[in-house]
Amino acid sequence: MQTPHTDDPARVAAFEARIARGEVIEPKDWMPDRYRKQLVRMMSQHAHSEIVGMLPEGNWITRAPSLRRKMSLLAKVQDEAGHGLYIYCGTETLGVDRHELVGDLLSGKAKYSSIFNYPTLTWADVGVIGWFVDGAAIVNQTMLAKASYGPYARAMVRICKEENFHKRQGYESVATLARGTPGQRAMVQDAVNRWWWPSLMMFGPNDKDSPNSAELTRWGVKKKGNDELRQRFVNLTVPQAQAVHLTLPDPALKYNEASGNWEFGQIDWDEFWTVVKGDGPCNRERLAARRKAHEEGAWVRAAAEAHAAKQRASTVAAA
Ligand code: BYC
């Protein structure tokens, strides 16, 4: 744990000048306490999202319709675990311990992305998650790859490469179903209808209702606001839906020639906050699954710790 520094104004000004010059902040550099706290908050929520995010799709590994689909789903879910681990490592460079962060997730104190509190009812949901959820994550994370904090930005570069593969496999699966039997078409349209609005919520509240945005933008963590990224996602996704003849469940969707944007309807913010506060369709189920996995993994952690202690002892003996 680094010694806490006093945030004296001259140091903060020098720090902000570095950010303004586009310099990357590294773990050993001085940073305002608030910058460190904001990063720990956001990065730990992000890591938790990757870990909880394995659950909805993991639910379909045993029921994937072919060996090929099973292999790509397995690889995708494993990638999400890897993303969580890189980001926990990144968060530890800020002086926190991942056991503490995981404890906060398991106790229900920490947040993770609202999107993972919705159920995966059919196989089509898996394709739609790849297309919408990974698609939204790429839009958000491509910006975070330019964030001012080096370890977070570098993790995002690799993660975005993997998310691109996830999105493509999801869209390809959706396109296959959309070209399939009337039953398959209806199944994929139903999945699109259920996942569209929760995917738009992934970008967070409107900028005017986002308490963290101003500070994160000033410090170069957020390069674009929640609304701009959400709009970018809508603009990218509408033509993709048209290409596979699927309808997005929003009668207000309309192309605005002047702005070049697809205008969209009202997001149900009451639903969003209900889910964020822990009362979504699957919040309890997700936390119960994580707690069970954590308890069942106790022997692995104990074995790893015993191994590390043995290694340390033999290093000391050899010195
Ligand atoms: N869900 O001031 P705001 C993946 C909270 S996983 C829940 O705008 P900020 C994948 C927010 O935390 C990738 N909570 O916040 C994995 C804040 O609460 P606190 C997930 C949300 O931080 C498996 C409050 O609302 N991506 O790709 O400026 C399978 C006010 O919001 C949500 C990330 O985690 C939400 N959707 O901006 C497939 C990206 N939105 O902490 C795929 C990293 C907001 O003040 N995170 N809240 O109590 C970010 O980019 C930003 O944190 C957000 C929110 C844009 C999400």
Tab-separated table of C-alpha atoms in Angstrom, residues 24-283:
chain	number	residue	atom	x	y	z
A	24	VAL	CA	0.172	8.473	-19.034
A	25	ILE	CA	0.005	8.073	-15.247
A	26	GLU	CA	1.819	5.024	-13.888
A	27	PRO	CA	1.394	3.287	-10.493
A	28	LYS	CA	4.447	4.901	-8.843
A	29	ASP	CA	3.538	8.414	-9.964
A	30	TRP	CA	1.946	10.832	-7.559
A	31	MET	CA	-1.816	11.085	-8.046
A	32	PRO	CA	-4.610	12.832	-6.135
A	33	ASP	CA	-6.265	10.568	-3.610
A	34	ARG	CA	-9.599	11.141	-5.364
A	35	TYR	CA	-8.127	9.985	-8.714
A	36	ARG	CA	-6.941	6.785	-7.046
A	37	LYS	CA	-10.355	6.252	-5.402
A	38	GLN	CA	-12.267	6.869	-8.627
A	39	LEU	CA	-10.055	4.400	-10.487
A	40	VAL	CA	-10.421	1.741	-7.792
A	41	ARG	CA	-14.204	2.198	-7.914
A	42	MET	CA	-14.482	2.031	-11.678
A	43	MET	CA	-11.854	-0.640	-12.346
A	44	SER	CA	-13.114	-2.945	-9.599
A	45	GLN	CA	-16.693	-2.618	-10.883
A	46	HIS	CA	-15.371	-3.413	-14.337
A	47	ALA	CA	-13.476	-6.493	-13.103
A	48	HIS	CA	-16.565	-7.723	-11.223
A	49	SER	CA	-18.648	-7.225	-14.390
A	50	GLU	CA	-16.332	-9.469	-16.374
A	51	ILE	CA	-16.519	-12.179	-13.699
A	52	VAL	CA	-20.296	-12.018	-13.140
A	53	GLY	CA	-20.649	-11.657	-16.913
A	54	MET	CA	-19.491	-15.255	-17.332
A	55	LEU	CA	-22.674	-16.536	-15.694
A	56	PRO	CA	-25.459	-15.737	-18.201
A	57	GLU	CA	-23.574	-17.275	-21.117
A	58	GLY	CA	-21.907	-20.001	-19.048
A	59	ASN	CA	-25.430	-21.218	-18.459
A	60	TRP	CA	-25.527	-22.378	-22.110
A	61	ILE	CA	-22.176	-24.184	-22.412
A	62	THR	CA	-23.700	-27.615	-21.819
A	63	ARG	CA	-26.566	-26.874	-24.195
A	64	ALA	CA	-24.747	-25.302	-27.163
A	65	PRO	CA	-26.258	-26.760	-30.345
A	66	SER	CA	-22.999	-28.050	-31.902
A	67	LEU	CA	-19.390	-28.802	-31.000
A	68	ARG	CA	-18.237	-25.732	-32.922
A	69	ARG	CA	-20.633	-23.436	-31.033
A	70	LYS	CA	-19.649	-25.057	-27.733
A	71	MET	CA	-15.938	-24.479	-28.435
A	72	SER	CA	-16.372	-20.806	-29.265
A	73	LEU	CA	-18.669	-20.227	-26.269
A	74	LEU	CA	-16.204	-21.954	-23.926
A	75	ALA	CA	-13.377	-19.823	-25.290
A	76	LYS	CA	-15.445	-16.666	-24.911
A	77	VAL	CA	-16.401	-17.381	-21.297
A	78	GLN	CA	-12.752	-18.179	-20.466
A	79	ASP	CA	-11.711	-14.893	-22.100
A	80	GLU	CA	-14.130	-13.018	-19.820
A	81	ALA	CA	-12.483	-14.660	-16.781
A	82	GLY	CA	-9.107	-13.500	-18.119
A	83	HIS	CA	-10.422	-9.951	-18.530
A	84	GLY	CA	-11.577	-9.934	-14.918
A	85	LEU	CA	-8.142	-11.109	-13.781
A	86	TYR	CA	-6.212	-8.505	-15.807
A	87	ILE	CA	-8.403	-5.756	-14.392
A	88	TYR	CA	-8.110	-7.018	-10.798
A	89	CYS	CA	-4.302	-6.955	-11.327
A	90	GLY	CA	-4.605	-3.420	-12.708
A	91	THR	CA	-6.640	-2.384	-9.669
A	92	GLU	CA	-4.008	-3.854	-7.328
A	93	THR	CA	-1.439	-1.427	-8.795
A	94	LEU	CA	-3.461	1.254	-6.967
A	95	GLY	CA	-2.671	-0.297	-3.595
A	96	VAL	CA	-5.799	-2.350	-2.934
A	97	ASP	CA	-6.025	-6.055	-2.314
A	98	ARG	CA	-8.186	-8.115	-4.634
A	99	HIS	CA	-9.487	-10.239	-1.739
A	100	GLU	CA	-11.019	-7.090	-0.326
A	101	LEU	CA	-12.573	-6.246	-3.708
A	102	VAL	CA	-13.953	-9.758	-4.144
A	103	GLY	CA	-15.298	-9.573	-0.584
A	104	ASP	CA	-17.199	-6.415	-1.520
A	105	LEU	CA	-18.688	-8.163	-4.552
A	106	LEU	CA	-19.767	-11.207	-2.565
A	107	SER	CA	-21.294	-9.137	0.241
A	108	GLY	CA	-23.367	-7.195	-2.287
A	109	LYS	CA	-21.581	-3.925	-1.483
A	110	ALA	CA	-19.865	-3.532	-4.860
A	111	LYS	CA	-21.591	-2.789	-8.140
A	112	TYR	CA	-21.193	-4.633	-11.427
A	113	SER	CA	-22.816	-4.000	-14.806
A	114	SER	CA	-26.617	-4.043	-14.752
A	115	ILE	CA	-26.722	-6.073	-17.971
A	116	PHE	CA	-25.694	-9.310	-16.270
A	117	ASN	CA	-28.818	-9.369	-14.118
A	118	TYR	CA	-31.039	-10.463	-17.001
A	119	PRO	CA	-31.740	-14.126	-17.763
A	120	THR	CA	-30.559	-16.057	-20.831
A	121	LEU	CA	-33.790	-17.818	-21.781
A	122	THR	CA	-32.862	-19.347	-25.141
A	123	TRP	CA	-29.789	-20.190	-27.206
A	124	ALA	CA	-30.423	-17.037	-29.277
A	125	ASP	CA	-29.623	-14.949	-26.182
A	126	VAL	CA	-26.011	-16.119	-26.382
A	127	GLY	CA	-25.623	-14.736	-29.922
A	128	VAL	CA	-27.393	-11.505	-29.015
A	129	ILE	CA	-25.140	-11.004	-25.964
A	130	GLY	CA	-22.067	-11.317	-28.208
A	131	TRP	CA	-23.563	-8.844	-30.687
A	132	PHE	CA	-25.071	-6.253	-28.308
A	133	VAL	CA	-23.260	-6.656	-24.984
A	134	ASP	CA	-19.762	-7.210	-26.343
A	135	GLY	CA	-20.557	-4.635	-29.046
A	136	ALA	CA	-21.467	-2.054	-26.385
A	137	ALA	CA	-18.413	-3.031	-24.330
A	138	ILE	CA	-16.130	-2.421	-27.345
A	139	VAL	CA	-17.575	1.060	-27.913
A	140	ASN	CA	-17.020	1.908	-24.239
A	141	GLN	CA	-13.644	0.206	-23.845
A	142	THR	CA	-12.051	1.500	-27.047
A	143	MET	CA	-12.253	4.896	-25.360
A	144	LEU	CA	-10.941	3.486	-22.066
A	145	ALA	CA	-7.899	2.161	-23.972
A	146	LYS	CA	-6.889	5.844	-24.171
A	147	ALA	CA	-7.521	6.448	-20.454
A	148	SER	CA	-4.878	8.371	-18.489
A	149	TYR	CA	-4.029	5.470	-16.146
A	150	GLY	CA	-1.490	3.215	-17.901
A	151	PRO	CA	-2.331	-0.214	-16.404
A	152	TYR	CA	-6.057	0.219	-17.119
A	153	ALA	CA	-5.514	1.558	-20.638
A	154	ARG	CA	-3.119	-1.280	-21.541
A	155	ALA	CA	-5.522	-3.931	-20.223
A	156	MET	CA	-8.228	-2.419	-22.432
A	157	VAL	CA	-6.142	-2.802	-25.609
A	158	ARG	CA	-5.954	-6.550	-25.239
A	159	ILE	CA	-9.510	-6.879	-23.955
A	160	CYS	CA	-10.915	-4.972	-26.927
A	161	LYS	CA	-9.158	-7.346	-29.350
A	162	GLU	CA	-10.834	-10.299	-27.655
A	163	GLU	CA	-14.207	-8.539	-27.426
A	164	ASN	CA	-14.073	-7.983	-31.193
A	165	PHE	CA	-13.867	-11.722	-31.713
A	166	HIS	CA	-16.765	-12.186	-29.266
A	167	LYS	CA	-18.898	-9.684	-31.083
A	168	ARG	CA	-18.229	-11.276	-34.463
A	169	GLN	CA	-19.049	-14.780	-33.268
A	170	GLY	CA	-22.246	-13.446	-31.660
A	171	TYR	CA	-23.355	-11.598	-34.776
A	172	GLU	CA	-22.561	-14.611	-36.953
A	173	SER	CA	-24.688	-16.810	-34.681
A	174	VAL	CA	-27.529	-14.259	-34.816
A	175	ALA	CA	-27.277	-14.036	-38.623
A	176	THR	CA	-27.447	-17.851	-38.870
A	177	LEU	CA	-30.619	-17.965	-36.762
A	178	ALA	CA	-32.101	-15.029	-38.679
A	179	ARG	CA	-31.662	-16.998	-41.913
A	180	GLY	CA	-33.054	-20.165	-40.320
A	181	THR	CA	-36.508	-21.663	-39.795
A	182	PRO	CA	-39.468	-19.465	-38.773
A	183	GLY	CA	-39.006	-20.815	-35.222
A	184	GLN	CA	-35.327	-19.821	-35.135
A	185	ARG	CA	-36.156	-16.405	-36.555
A	186	ALA	CA	-38.829	-15.821	-33.913
A	187	MET	CA	-36.430	-16.978	-31.191
A	188	VAL	CA	-33.689	-14.549	-32.243
A	189	GLN	CA	-36.140	-11.659	-32.671
A	190	ASP	CA	-37.437	-12.320	-29.146
A	191	ALA	CA	-33.858	-12.237	-27.793
A	192	VAL	CA	-33.209	-8.943	-29.614
A	193	ASN	CA	-36.400	-7.501	-28.092
A	194	ARG	CA	-35.342	-8.460	-24.564
A	195	TRP	CA	-31.668	-7.389	-24.728
A	196	TRP	CA	-31.885	-4.104	-26.662
A	197	TRP	CA	-32.919	-1.721	-23.891
A	198	PRO	CA	-30.739	-3.273	-21.143
A	199	SER	CA	-27.781	-2.978	-23.571
A	200	LEU	CA	-28.407	0.758	-23.945
A	201	MET	CA	-28.434	1.012	-20.134
A	202	MET	CA	-24.893	-0.408	-19.995
A	203	PHE	CA	-23.525	3.049	-20.858
A	204	GLY	CA	-24.836	4.437	-17.565
A	205	PRO	CA	-27.197	7.317	-16.786
A	206	ASN	CA	-27.540	10.368	-19.022
A	207	ASP	CA	-24.569	12.724	-18.626
A	208	LYS	CA	-26.678	15.214	-16.695
A	209	ASP	CA	-27.416	12.506	-14.086
A	210	SER	CA	-23.898	11.041	-13.986
A	211	PRO	CA	-22.175	12.179	-10.773
A	212	ASN	CA	-18.752	10.767	-11.695
A	213	SER	CA	-18.409	11.914	-15.307
A	214	ALA	CA	-17.119	15.457	-14.765
A	215	GLU	CA	-14.236	14.364	-12.542
A	216	LEU	CA	-13.351	11.331	-14.661
A	217	THR	CA	-13.363	13.446	-17.813
A	218	ARG	CA	-11.204	16.152	-16.235
A	219	TRP	CA	-8.674	13.503	-15.297
A	220	GLY	CA	-8.676	11.846	-18.697
A	221	VAL	CA	-10.166	8.539	-17.574
A	222	LYS	CA	-13.363	9.037	-19.545
A	223	LYS	CA	-12.679	10.405	-23.013
A	224	LYS	CA	-16.355	10.570	-24.041
A	225	GLY	CA	-19.579	10.913	-22.090
A	226	ASN	CA	-22.137	8.177	-21.488
A	227	ASP	CA	-24.600	9.690	-23.986
A	228	GLU	CA	-22.117	10.071	-26.830
A	229	LEU	CA	-20.975	6.459	-26.508
A	230	ARG	CA	-24.548	5.186	-26.280
A	231	GLN	CA	-25.380	7.117	-29.471
A	232	ARG	CA	-22.322	5.669	-31.205
A	233	PHE	CA	-23.465	2.160	-30.293
A	234	VAL	CA	-26.983	2.811	-31.635
A	235	ASN	CA	-25.568	4.247	-34.881
A	236	LEU	CA	-23.380	1.182	-35.379
A	237	THR	CA	-26.033	-1.376	-34.449
A	238	VAL	CA	-29.082	-0.188	-36.412
A	239	PRO	CA	-27.546	-0.983	-39.842
A	240	GLN	CA	-26.330	-4.350	-38.511
A	241	ALA	CA	-29.905	-5.230	-37.488
A	242	GLN	CA	-31.203	-4.120	-40.876
A	243	ALA	CA	-28.622	-6.306	-42.629
A	244	VAL	CA	-30.046	-9.439	-40.992
A	245	HIS	CA	-33.696	-8.262	-41.224
A	246	LEU	CA	-34.233	-8.016	-37.468
A	247	THR	CA	-36.253	-5.230	-35.861
A	248	LEU	CA	-35.046	-3.229	-32.883
A	249	PRO	CA	-37.890	-2.829	-30.349
A	250	ASP	CA	-38.135	0.960	-30.495
A	251	PRO	CA	-40.885	2.633	-32.571
A	252	ALA	CA	-39.135	5.980	-32.072
A	253	LEU	CA	-35.951	4.923	-33.933
A	254	LYS	CA	-35.483	7.443	-36.725
A	255	TYR	CA	-32.528	8.550	-38.813
A	256	ASN	CA	-31.717	12.223	-38.483
A	257	GLU	CA	-30.087	13.361	-41.752
A	258	ALA	CA	-28.768	16.571	-40.231
A	259	SER	CA	-26.934	15.013	-37.283
A	260	GLY	CA	-26.201	11.651	-38.921
A	261	ASN	CA	-27.550	9.959	-35.788
A	262	TRP	CA	-30.236	7.366	-35.234
A	263	GLU	CA	-32.590	9.003	-32.741
A	264	PHE	CA	-34.035	6.614	-30.181
A	265	GLY	CA	-36.823	6.514	-27.577
A	266	GLN	CA	-36.815	6.958	-23.807
A	267	ILE	CA	-34.780	4.555	-21.699
A	268	ASP	CA	-36.650	3.225	-18.665
A	269	TRP	CA	-34.380	4.676	-15.963
A	270	ASP	CA	-36.597	3.314	-13.188
A	271	GLU	CA	-35.828	-0.180	-14.437
A	272	PHE	CA	-32.111	0.680	-14.636
A	273	TRP	CA	-31.902	1.909	-11.032
A	274	THR	CA	-33.977	-1.028	-9.769
A	275	VAL	CA	-31.434	-3.396	-11.315
A	276	VAL	CA	-28.426	-1.365	-10.128
A	277	LYS	CA	-29.800	-1.355	-6.577
A	278	GLY	CA	-30.024	-5.155	-6.523
A	279	ASP	CA	-33.637	-5.884	-7.467
A	280	GLY	CA	-33.260	-6.932	-11.094
A	281	PRO	CA	-34.510	-10.268	-12.446
A	282	CYS	CA	-31.321	-12.206	-11.584
A	283	ASN	CA	-29.312	-10.124	-9.061
